[in-house]
Amino acid sequence: MNPFRAGGNHYDYLESESGTAMPGEEGNSSIAYQPVANAPSNPRPSRLEFHPEEYNTARRSSSSPSMHLSNKTIVFIAAVIAACVGIALGVIIGWFSSQARMQGMQSDVLKEGDASVGKLLMDEMKADNIKEYLRLFTSTPHLAGTAADKKNADYVRDEWIKYGLKPVRQNAYNVLLSYPDSVKPNRVTVLNSNGTTFSESKTEEPPLDGETIRDDVVKPFNAYAAAGTIENELVYVNYGRVEDFQRLERTLGVNVTGKIAIARYGKIFRGDKVKQAQIFGAIGLILYSDPADYAVGGISSVYPDSWWLPGYGVQRGSLYITGVGGDPLTPGYPSLDGAFREEESSVGLPEIPVQPIGYDDAKIILGELEGDTAPSEWQGGLSGLTYKLGPTLRDNKKVKLEVFNKNVRRSTYNVIGMIPGSVEPDRYVIVGNHRDGWVFGAVDPSSGTAVLMELARSMGKLYKEGRFRPRRSIVFCSWGAEEYSLIGSTEWVEEFAKTLGKRAVAYLNVDISVQGNYTFRAKSTPNLFSAIYEATKQVPDVPLPGHMDTVYDTWAKRKPWSSENPLPYVSNVGSGSDYAAFLGELGISSVDLRYDYNTDLNISSYPLYHSMYETFRLVSEIMDPDFHYHLAVSKVWGELARSLADSVMLPFDCRTYVAHLQGSITTLKTTYAAKMLTKGITFDSIDAGMASLTKAAEELHKYIEGLDSKNPFEVRKINDQLMYMDRAFTDPAGLPGRPLQRHIAFAPSSKDSYYGDAFPGIMDLMFDIENSADPEAQWEAVRKHMSVVAYTLHSVATTLTDVNVLGIQPS
Amino acid sequence: MNPFRAGGNHYDYLESESGTAMPGEEGNSSIAYQPVANAPSNPRPSRLEFHPEEYNTARRSSSSPSMHLSNKTIVFIAAVIAACVGIALGVIIGWFSSQARMQGMQSDVLKEGDASVGKLLMDEMKADNIKEYLRLFTSTPHLAGTAADKKNADYVRDEWIKYGLKPVRQNAYNVLLSYPDSVKPNRVTVLNSNGTTFSESKTEEPPLDGETIRDDVVKPFNAYAAAGTIENELVYVNYGRVEDFQRLERTLGVNVTGKIAIARYGKIFRGDKVKQAQIFGAIGLILYSDPADYAVGGISSVYPDSWWLPGYGVQRGSLYITGVGGDPLTPGYPSLDGAFREEESSVGLPEIPVQPIGYDDAKIILGELEGDTAPSEWQGGLSGLTYKLGPTLRDNKKVKLEVFNKNVRRSTYNVIGMIPGSVEPDRYVIVGNHRDGWVFGAVDPSSGTAVLMELARSMGKLYKEGRFRPRRSIVFCSWGAEEYSLIGSTEWVEEFAKTLGKRAVAYLNVDISVQGNYTFRAKSTPNLFSAIYEATKQVPDVPLPGHMDTVYDTWAKRKPWSSENPLPYVSNVGSGSDYAAFLGELGISSVDLRYDYNTDLNISSYPLYHSMYETFRLVSEIMDPDFHYHLAVSKVWGELARSLADSVMLPFDCRTYVAHLQGSITTLKTTYAAKMLTKGITFDSIDAGMASLTKAAEELHKYIEGLDSKNPFEVRKINDQLMYMDRAFTDPAGLPGRPLQRHIAFAPSSKDSYYGDAFPGIMDLMFDIENSADPEAQWEAVRKHMSVVAYTLHSVATTLTDVNVLGIQPS
């Protein structure tokens, strides 16, 4: 099944003379849409009022005299009449002039955002520009902590200044990164029983289509994997999930303690595989990409002919489970100069060597494995191979794993730019994307970076030309070192926690902008579902003549919520990208947008993810030749930001939030209520909390619907209630065992950092509770956390109502 | 030395017919001042503007014609002229009418609070009323968790409804309280070596002036002291401070391990004495009030003749060190029905029996003590007694300590009432006082309760009559169970943490309103120093003819900051009363007001503190016969609340805050910098944080001075910055070892909960660091906390500036 839709012609782009020149810089007049003449003249809503009283008075005064009189009298009468008419006219003129002037003043602060600006903004964005930005950012590898990444950071800063963002700053954090040794390559070797080498894994990805192996292409490795050389038998652990290890130990009778594990990539975050491997006693871990997950189209047609992973392609990636916190050495605090750093040994970095390899190498190794045949659903896609569990290898072979990674402190750079709000500059709508990629990063993240640049250029242009000035500030963020541990964004959130906690309206993330062309995809806190829907309804899915569908239409058609609910599906916010600290540490409502492949493919990521083959060619010739989908994401992102920044009333919907949570609680009940009841634990308090939350949300929106927003303070009050709803879900103590994951309703699963759990504390505590170290203590923790959840729901309800500090108890 | 000023006549009050009738209920017309006729008519500041342009145009149009013309022409000309004049006049009339109307609308939301309302409010308050309220509240004991306290809570609720507060609610929390056994009295016995009784302490305070021993007079005890009967030798530990125990062990060679300790009350919070006694190994603790601390005027003239403590007077009091948290069973969360409760054994309740006694009993016990003579400064005021250290007692006597306290779950009640704000109802100025007292509680807290009632009555009256409607909401709080662990206020703060954290402007506490008549006293976060000064300048110290001094004047004269700084002294906010959770858990700027005795007396509290002799008679005949000082506190409190609720710009001063912190840091440096430097720790980062904070505060106030506040959103933005400054001092992780004490700059000392430390984390960690269990780990903790302090200062600075999320680092 081909995830890409037909009809994608090669894009016939005009190549600029300089390979690195950006569209915003030259040829600006040729690509810039000049909508001034045709643009609606920003009509101010007419608010002149008819005042019948004054008007009638004037008319009565001018009623005609009926008697004949002397000349002088006539002159006098005429004068009086004229004077009266004049006065009346004057009163009307004076009144209305003044009204118009005053309303001009008053409406400045309550003027509804001009939705037509959204159209202007969208028309300003061009697929060509995005393509050229992408070409630039993929022209060299730009790994975090390298000179190339700093050069990009400087470029972004300088461009944004040119675009008119003001102010623009680059800020640096000194953080712990990880690199393979430049001389001694990491390697997986199969040794014969006599110690000679049976096979040796490749240490580099071979060039396949013009890629070159250079010093700045980092060799395949897993960041933060412990350095070490180990040698032992091998156990195949499927995807390395907790359930896989449990099955091995409990059902399949294979103990990984003291052995090296080999797991296929996919399903969950790789760091969680390492975590479980350690828990179950493995001394090292080999990660590989199985064709069943990364070459579903078959290994005969792979990159550069298709988007499927070739045999020596390797997924790089970090192993650090942040639990948010960013830089591993400064959890909860920014990594500024002079800041206290924790000991490396105390912060939960991986304790075992881990190395990723491609499936050609994996086939050789797995081919030597003996032991029981792995369960059928553990059988991967390597042809001609029956997957065995191990631990022995044929002829007493052993596996040797050599990892020479080094953790080093380096500077990473964010670039932050602003379009200051005209009325409420202290309200920030934040858009962000990370800039660092493992190699060329054409999809991750440069497809998003290119879109961010085009968004910044377009908004900056309209702003500079005086055609767009949002009422709230829009903050543009280009993050550093996301790939390691969401570091740049998290350190920034930590540095400015006190300010962002009070002022941020929402964080709108685009990491990868396009990883397929099947349908739009969003992760979001539920209060922003409807705002996302509205934005996607404004954007054509493919800007081709005759193609009338909006992004929304295709999304709703291809990914409806369910058979009963035709709205497009939106997933929970997990921890896969830079929204994690915004939502998890501070409770800032967050959104993540991208264009996606068809999830029916049942793959865990686009196949070339984090390999060297994420190239400009991949994107511009295979994945989105016309850059239609890049452009669509760009427009949705821009329109969403605009609507949040410019609407007088924030387009937040608390009712959807509550309904969504209600669904999650129903699921929790289905799963756990009976088991909990055996310990006397009920959902009663949580139900009561949900009831008051439901009521509060309904009443707030009813109030908003009836609101005659003439009082700016009233508007601000309601907006604060809407905006702070997510804040109220945070608990300073954090989730059980995860003090920096403070959002009680949404957090990454503790079993898979990619996945967003609803009420993750309950999920975590209940998971396999019978087999926990101390079940009674665990049940006590469940009791306590259920109480915290109920309290939190109640808390959120109080923030949605006006006079509420008086308590909800009857007097 | 008499702490009371001369001239206090007995108050010639009109006793109401019913002993419990309140002034607000009956005789209202006789006592209510009716200022309507004389009151200034609430003048709206004139904002009509002169518009020379329109006016000149009108004049030019009416310049006189100079030629002779036909009648028709004349008629025409006259008509034209008249019409023009008319139009001109009309324009002017119309313009100004409209302007006046629009400004009426606009000025509603930016109208400056009418300061003359403060005068109205003050004139409404009457000393007579306060006295009558006090009489009511002291008519029965009203211990937390008793029917009497609930009855008072109902009374307060019902009265507030009558006064016009709206809405008014009573809210309940089910919390852990502690009571002595009703049958088996707690007792301290001296046993002869043969086991017979040598002496036995009194179990009740004898009636001295009309007090009666009733079931509802709780026998002397210390709340939460562990039940138990122990028997052993005795060690005199002076005040039971950490330095006292250290001196005993290190210098005086007396080990308290396994012994009963006897400590005098005073200097520090009694719970900290128990904490240290436990740390040093004592198995029980006897607390007594020494004449040197509680009968400084000599034991010959004591209550009922003076305010000094008689020989069998006993100070009750709780031993629980809250670290905020309120109810011991629900630290950090509200004690609502169904909420999870911690195990009693796990929450840091005292582990040893403790019992308080009077000095007559103490003299008998100490008189039997042998061992070395206590150091001279440990010698107390018991005449004819040389204080020995113990541990032996004459003739091998032993001390037996019997404590039968029980911890029980009871409901406690807050009453919360509101005057909703007209413009910004979601901004709360909160005034509060606790209602529960150990026995009659005439000083603690009913002197404050009486004042709260008069404040509520007066504000309610003006509000009901339409003469006062503050722009922000004023919230009145009557707290339950403060005496146990600041429980009512803390549970409420915890229940509404999310709302209060966003909306509370400040918390203004009055616990005891009058504990002397020497000078006014304030504890406050430094941003409110100037607002307190302003309020005290509006209030006459004593409302007597010819007495011109304001509260401020006397305060400045009697308690100046220093010889260089003539401003009145304000102390740091510790944890002695209900502001603790507001400031400590949420970072809400807090104030505590009272009238004080002369601190040159060097006593730790007014002598009858928490004894049965805190009676109406004590207050009305000895401490404040004219209720002048009660009235003064009432007026200051009301004026401060009014100014915070009604000023368009909040009267917060960040510069004072910064200057105050700078002073504290200088002190810290003097004390610790040299010692820290030996470990390579400097104040450099903290100095940098202070520098940016100083700059930010200066720039904010410069901006405010130049602010033309026509834009309501601009006003709100600045007010938010001012209001949230204290929030930014909070760290979700709390102080080292005290997770719920989240304010980094101010918290109660961990050695004395009464005392407010500046930068308490540094103080705590550095205290006696050489002798800590693991000095190197402790130094590491110092390093980390110094970093957190620097970060926090930096954080606060960012919240004071407008566009700051861009970082302060140079680009």
mmCIF file of N, CA and C in Angstrom, chain A residues 685-743:
data_model
loop_
_atom_site.group_PDB
_atom_site.id
_atom_site.type_symbol
_atom_site.label_atom_id
_atom_site.label_comp_id
_atom_site.label_asym_id
_atom_site.label_seq_id
_atom_site.Cartn_x
_atom_site.Cartn_y
_atom_site.Cartn_z
ATOM 1 N N SER A 685 -15.316 10.345 44.121
ATOM 2 C CA SER A 685 -14.788 11.710 44.237
ATOM 3 C C SER A 685 -14.438 12.273 42.868
ATOM 4 N N ILE A 686 -13.904 11.427 42.030
ATOM 5 C CA ILE A 686 -13.567 11.877 40.677
ATOM 6 C C ILE A 686 -14.838 12.222 39.908
ATOM 7 N N ASP A 687 -15.864 11.408 40.061
ATOM 8 C CA ASP A 687 -17.141 11.716 39.408
ATOM 9 C C ASP A 687 -17.695 13.053 39.893
ATOM 10 N N ALA A 688 -17.577 13.280 41.185
ATOM 11 C CA ALA A 688 -18.064 14.558 41.725
ATOM 12 C C ALA A 688 -17.255 15.717 41.153
ATOM 13 N N GLY A 689 -15.956 15.519 41.059
ATOM 14 C CA GLY A 689 -15.102 16.552 40.467
ATOM 15 C C GLY A 689 -15.483 16.814 39.016
ATOM 16 N N MET A 690 -15.730 15.733 38.267
ATOM 17 C CA MET A 690 -16.128 15.895 36.866
ATOM 18 C C MET A 690 -17.476 16.594 36.757
ATOM 19 N N ALA A 691 -18.367 16.292 37.684
ATOM 20 C CA ALA A 691 -19.685 16.936 37.634
ATOM 21 C C ALA A 691 -19.551 18.439 37.840
ATOM 22 N N SER A 692 -18.732 18.843 38.808
ATOM 23 C CA SER A 692 -18.624 20.293 39.018
ATOM 24 C C SER A 692 -17.845 20.930 37.873
ATOM 25 N N LEU A 693 -16.902 20.190 37.316
ATOM 26 C CA LEU A 693 -16.160 20.729 36.176
ATOM 27 C C LEU A 693 -17.066 20.893 34.948
ATOM 28 N N THR A 694 -17.896 19.902 34.723
ATOM 29 C CA THR A 694 -18.832 19.969 33.595
ATOM 30 C C THR A 694 -19.761 21.176 33.740
ATOM 31 N N LYS A 695 -20.291 21.314 34.928
ATOM 32 C CA LYS A 695 -21.204 22.422 35.206
ATOM 33 C C LYS A 695 -20.491 23.770 35.011
ATOM 34 N N ALA A 696 -19.298 23.856 35.549
ATOM 35 C CA ALA A 696 -18.565 25.124 35.462
ATOM 36 C C ALA A 696 -18.263 25.477 34.005
ATOM 37 N N ALA A 697 -17.871 24.468 33.232
ATOM 38 C CA ALA A 697 -17.541 24.729 31.820
ATOM 39 C C ALA A 697 -18.779 25.176 31.055
ATOM 40 N N GLU A 698 -19.899 24.505 31.320
ATOM 41 C CA GLU A 698 -21.128 24.891 30.630
ATOM 42 C C GLU A 698 -21.542 26.307 30.993
ATOM 43 N N GLU A 699 -21.457 26.607 32.268
ATOM 44 C CA GLU A 699 -21.873 27.948 32.699
ATOM 45 C C GLU A 699 -20.954 29.031 32.144
ATOM 46 N N LEU A 700 -19.682 28.729 32.103
ATOM 47 C CA LEU A 700 -18.760 29.723 31.557
ATOM 48 C C LEU A 700 -19.085 30.023 30.095
ATOM 49 N N HIS A 701 -19.319 28.986 29.330
ATOM 50 C CA HIS A 701 -19.590 29.231 27.906
ATOM 51 C C HIS A 701 -20.954 29.867 27.674
ATOM 52 N N LYS A 702 -21.905 29.526 28.524
ATOM 53 C CA LYS A 702 -23.195 30.196 28.429
ATOM 54 C C LYS A 702 -23.004 31.695 28.711
ATOM 55 N N TYR A 703 -22.199 31.968 29.700
ATOM 56 C CA TYR A 703 -21.915 33.355 30.053
ATOM 57 C C TYR A 703 -21.228 34.080 28.897
ATOM 58 N N ILE A 704 -20.268 33.391 28.285
ATOM 59 C CA ILE A 704 -19.544 34.015 27.171
ATOM 60 C C ILE A 704 -20.498 34.320 26.009
ATOM 61 N N GLU A 705 -21.400 33.379 25.757
ATOM 62 C CA GLU A 705 -22.335 33.604 24.655
ATOM 63 C C GLU A 705 -23.198 34.840 24.891
ATOM 64 N N GLY A 706 -23.551 35.082 26.134
ATOM 65 C CA GLY A 706 -24.377 36.247 26.437
ATOM 66 C C GLY A 706 -23.575 37.500 26.724
ATOM 67 N N LEU A 707 -22.255 37.392 26.610
ATOM 68 C CA LEU A 707 -21.402 38.498 27.052
ATOM 69 C C LEU A 707 -21.437 39.656 26.071
ATOM 70 N N ASP A 708 -21.715 40.828 26.593
ATOM 71 C CA ASP A 708 -21.633 42.047 25.806
ATOM 72 C C ASP A 708 -20.315 42.703 26.197
ATOM 73 N N SER A 709 -19.298 42.383 25.417
ATOM 74 C CA SER A 709 -17.952 42.692 25.895
ATOM 75 C C SER A 709 -17.573 44.151 25.683
ATOM 76 N N LYS A 710 -18.222 45.030 26.429
ATOM 77 C CA LYS A 710 -17.855 46.445 26.377
ATOM 78 C C LYS A 710 -16.812 46.775 27.431
ATOM 79 N N ASN A 711 -16.732 45.956 28.455
ATOM 80 C CA ASN A 711 -15.787 46.219 29.543
ATOM 81 C C ASN A 711 -14.514 45.420 29.305
ATOM 82 N N PRO A 712 -13.434 46.118 29.007
ATOM 83 C CA PRO A 712 -12.176 45.417 28.716
ATOM 84 C C PRO A 712 -11.743 44.501 29.855
ATOM 85 N N PHE A 713 -12.013 44.894 31.088
ATOM 86 C CA PHE A 713 -11.608 44.062 32.220
ATOM 87 C C PHE A 713 -12.415 42.767 32.280
ATOM 88 N N GLU A 714 -13.657 42.875 31.838
ATOM 89 C CA GLU A 714 -14.497 41.676 31.777
ATOM 90 C C GLU A 714 -13.950 40.707 30.715
ATOM 91 N N VAL A 715 -13.562 41.258 29.618
ATOM 92 C CA VAL A 715 -12.983 40.441 28.545
ATOM 93 C C VAL A 715 -11.709 39.754 29.034
ATOM 94 N N ARG A 716 -10.878 40.527 29.679
ATOM 95 C CA ARG A 716 -9.618 39.962 30.161
ATOM 96 C C ARG A 716 -9.872 38.886 31.218
ATOM 97 N N LYS A 717 -10.852 39.133 32.058
ATOM 98 C CA LYS A 717 -11.179 38.159 33.108
ATOM 99 C C LYS A 717 -11.563 36.816 32.494
ATOM 100 N N ILE A 718 -12.459 36.862 31.544
ATOM 101 C CA ILE A 718 -12.915 35.617 30.911
ATOM 102 C C ILE A 718 -11.765 34.950 30.158
ATOM 103 N N ASN A 719 -11.021 35.750 29.432
ATOM 104 C CA ASN A 719 -9.887 35.168 28.706
ATOM 105 C C ASN A 719 -8.892 34.516 29.658
ATOM 106 N N ASP A 720 -8.679 35.161 30.803
ATOM 107 C CA ASP A 720 -7.769 34.561 31.796
ATOM 108 C C ASP A 720 -8.327 33.221 32.268
ATOM 109 N N GLN A 721 -9.617 33.163 32.486
ATOM 110 C CA GLN A 721 -10.216 31.901 32.921
ATOM 111 C C GLN A 721 -10.007 30.813 31.866
ATOM 112 N N LEU A 722 -10.205 31.195 30.605
ATOM 113 C CA LEU A 722 -10.018 30.220 29.525
ATOM 114 C C LEU A 722 -8.553 29.782 29.439
ATOM 115 N N MET A 723 -7.691 30.754 29.497
ATOM 116 C CA MET A 723 -6.267 30.511 29.287
ATOM 117 C C MET A 723 -5.637 29.737 30.431
ATOM 118 N N TYR A 724 -6.119 30.002 31.638
ATOM 119 C CA TYR A 724 -5.503 29.365 32.802
ATOM 120 C C TYR A 724 -6.098 27.989 33.120
ATOM 121 N N MET A 725 -7.076 27.554 32.350
ATOM 122 C CA MET A 725 -7.685 26.263 32.661
ATOM 123 C C MET A 725 -6.623 25.158 32.717
ATOM 124 N N ASP A 726 -5.757 25.123 31.720
ATOM 125 C CA ASP A 726 -4.735 24.071 31.718
ATOM 126 C C ASP A 726 -3.748 24.238 32.869
ATOM 127 N N ARG A 727 -3.490 25.466 33.253
ATOM 128 C CA ARG A 727 -2.594 25.682 34.391
ATOM 129 C C ARG A 727 -3.137 24.984 35.636
ATOM 130 N N ALA A 728 -4.467 25.034 35.747
ATOM 131 C CA ALA A 728 -5.092 24.495 36.958
ATOM 132 C C ALA A 728 -4.961 22.982 37.042
ATOM 133 N N PHE A 729 -4.625 22.353 35.934
ATOM 134 C CA PHE A 729 -4.398 20.910 35.974
ATOM 135 C C PHE A 729 -3.027 20.550 36.550
ATOM 136 N N THR A 730 -2.205 21.521 36.780
ATOM 137 C CA THR A 730 -0.868 21.196 37.275
ATOM 138 C C THR A 730 -0.848 21.100 38.793
ATOM 139 N N ASP A 731 -0.043 20.194 39.267
ATOM 140 C CA ASP A 731 0.160 20.017 40.700
ATOM 141 C C ASP A 731 1.649 20.206 40.969
ATOM 142 N N PRO A 732 1.994 21.079 41.905
ATOM 143 C CA PRO A 732 3.424 21.342 42.130
ATOM 144 C C PRO A 732 4.204 20.075 42.486
ATOM 145 N N ALA A 733 3.523 19.092 43.046
ATOM 146 C CA ALA A 733 4.223 17.862 43.431
ATOM 147 C C ALA A 733 4.443 16.932 42.241
ATOM 148 N N GLY A 734 3.774 17.196 41.135
ATOM 149 C CA GLY A 734 3.951 16.356 39.951
ATOM 150 C C GLY A 734 3.235 15.024 40.066
ATOM 151 N N LEU A 735 3.395 14.215 39.042
ATOM 152 C CA LEU A 735 2.800 12.880 39.041
ATOM 153 C C LEU A 735 3.610 11.955 39.951
ATOM 154 N N PRO A 736 3.001 10.871 40.405
ATOM 155 C CA PRO A 736 3.732 9.943 41.281
ATOM 156 C C PRO A 736 5.066 9.534 40.652
ATOM 157 N N GLY A 737 6.138 9.837 41.341
ATOM 158 C CA GLY A 737 7.459 9.446 40.861
ATOM 159 C C GLY A 737 8.013 10.294 39.730
ATOM 160 N N ARG A 738 7.226 11.285 39.254
ATOM 161 C CA ARG A 738 7.715 12.135 38.161
ATOM 162 C C ARG A 738 7.455 13.602 38.512
ATOM 163 N N PRO A 739 8.291 14.159 39.390
ATOM 164 C CA PRO A 739 7.977 15.473 39.972
ATOM 165 C C PRO A 739 7.875 16.612 38.969
ATOM 166 N N LEU A 740 8.514 16.482 37.801
ATOM 167 C CA LEU A 740 8.424 17.583 36.837
ATOM 168 C C LEU A 740 7.287 17.410 35.840
ATOM 169 N N GLN A 741 6.652 16.257 35.838
ATOM 170 C CA GLN A 741 5.440 16.078 35.027
ATOM 171 C C GLN A 741 4.281 16.519 35.901
ATOM 172 N N ARG A 742 3.913 17.785 35.763
ATOM 173 C CA ARG A 742 2.968 18.365 36.721
ATOM 174 C C ARG A 742 1.518 18.361 36.240
ATOM 175 N N HIS A 743 1.303 18.102 34.965
ATOM 176 C CA HIS A 743 -0.073 18.114 34.457
ATOM 177 C C HIS A 743 -0.726 16.789 34.835
#
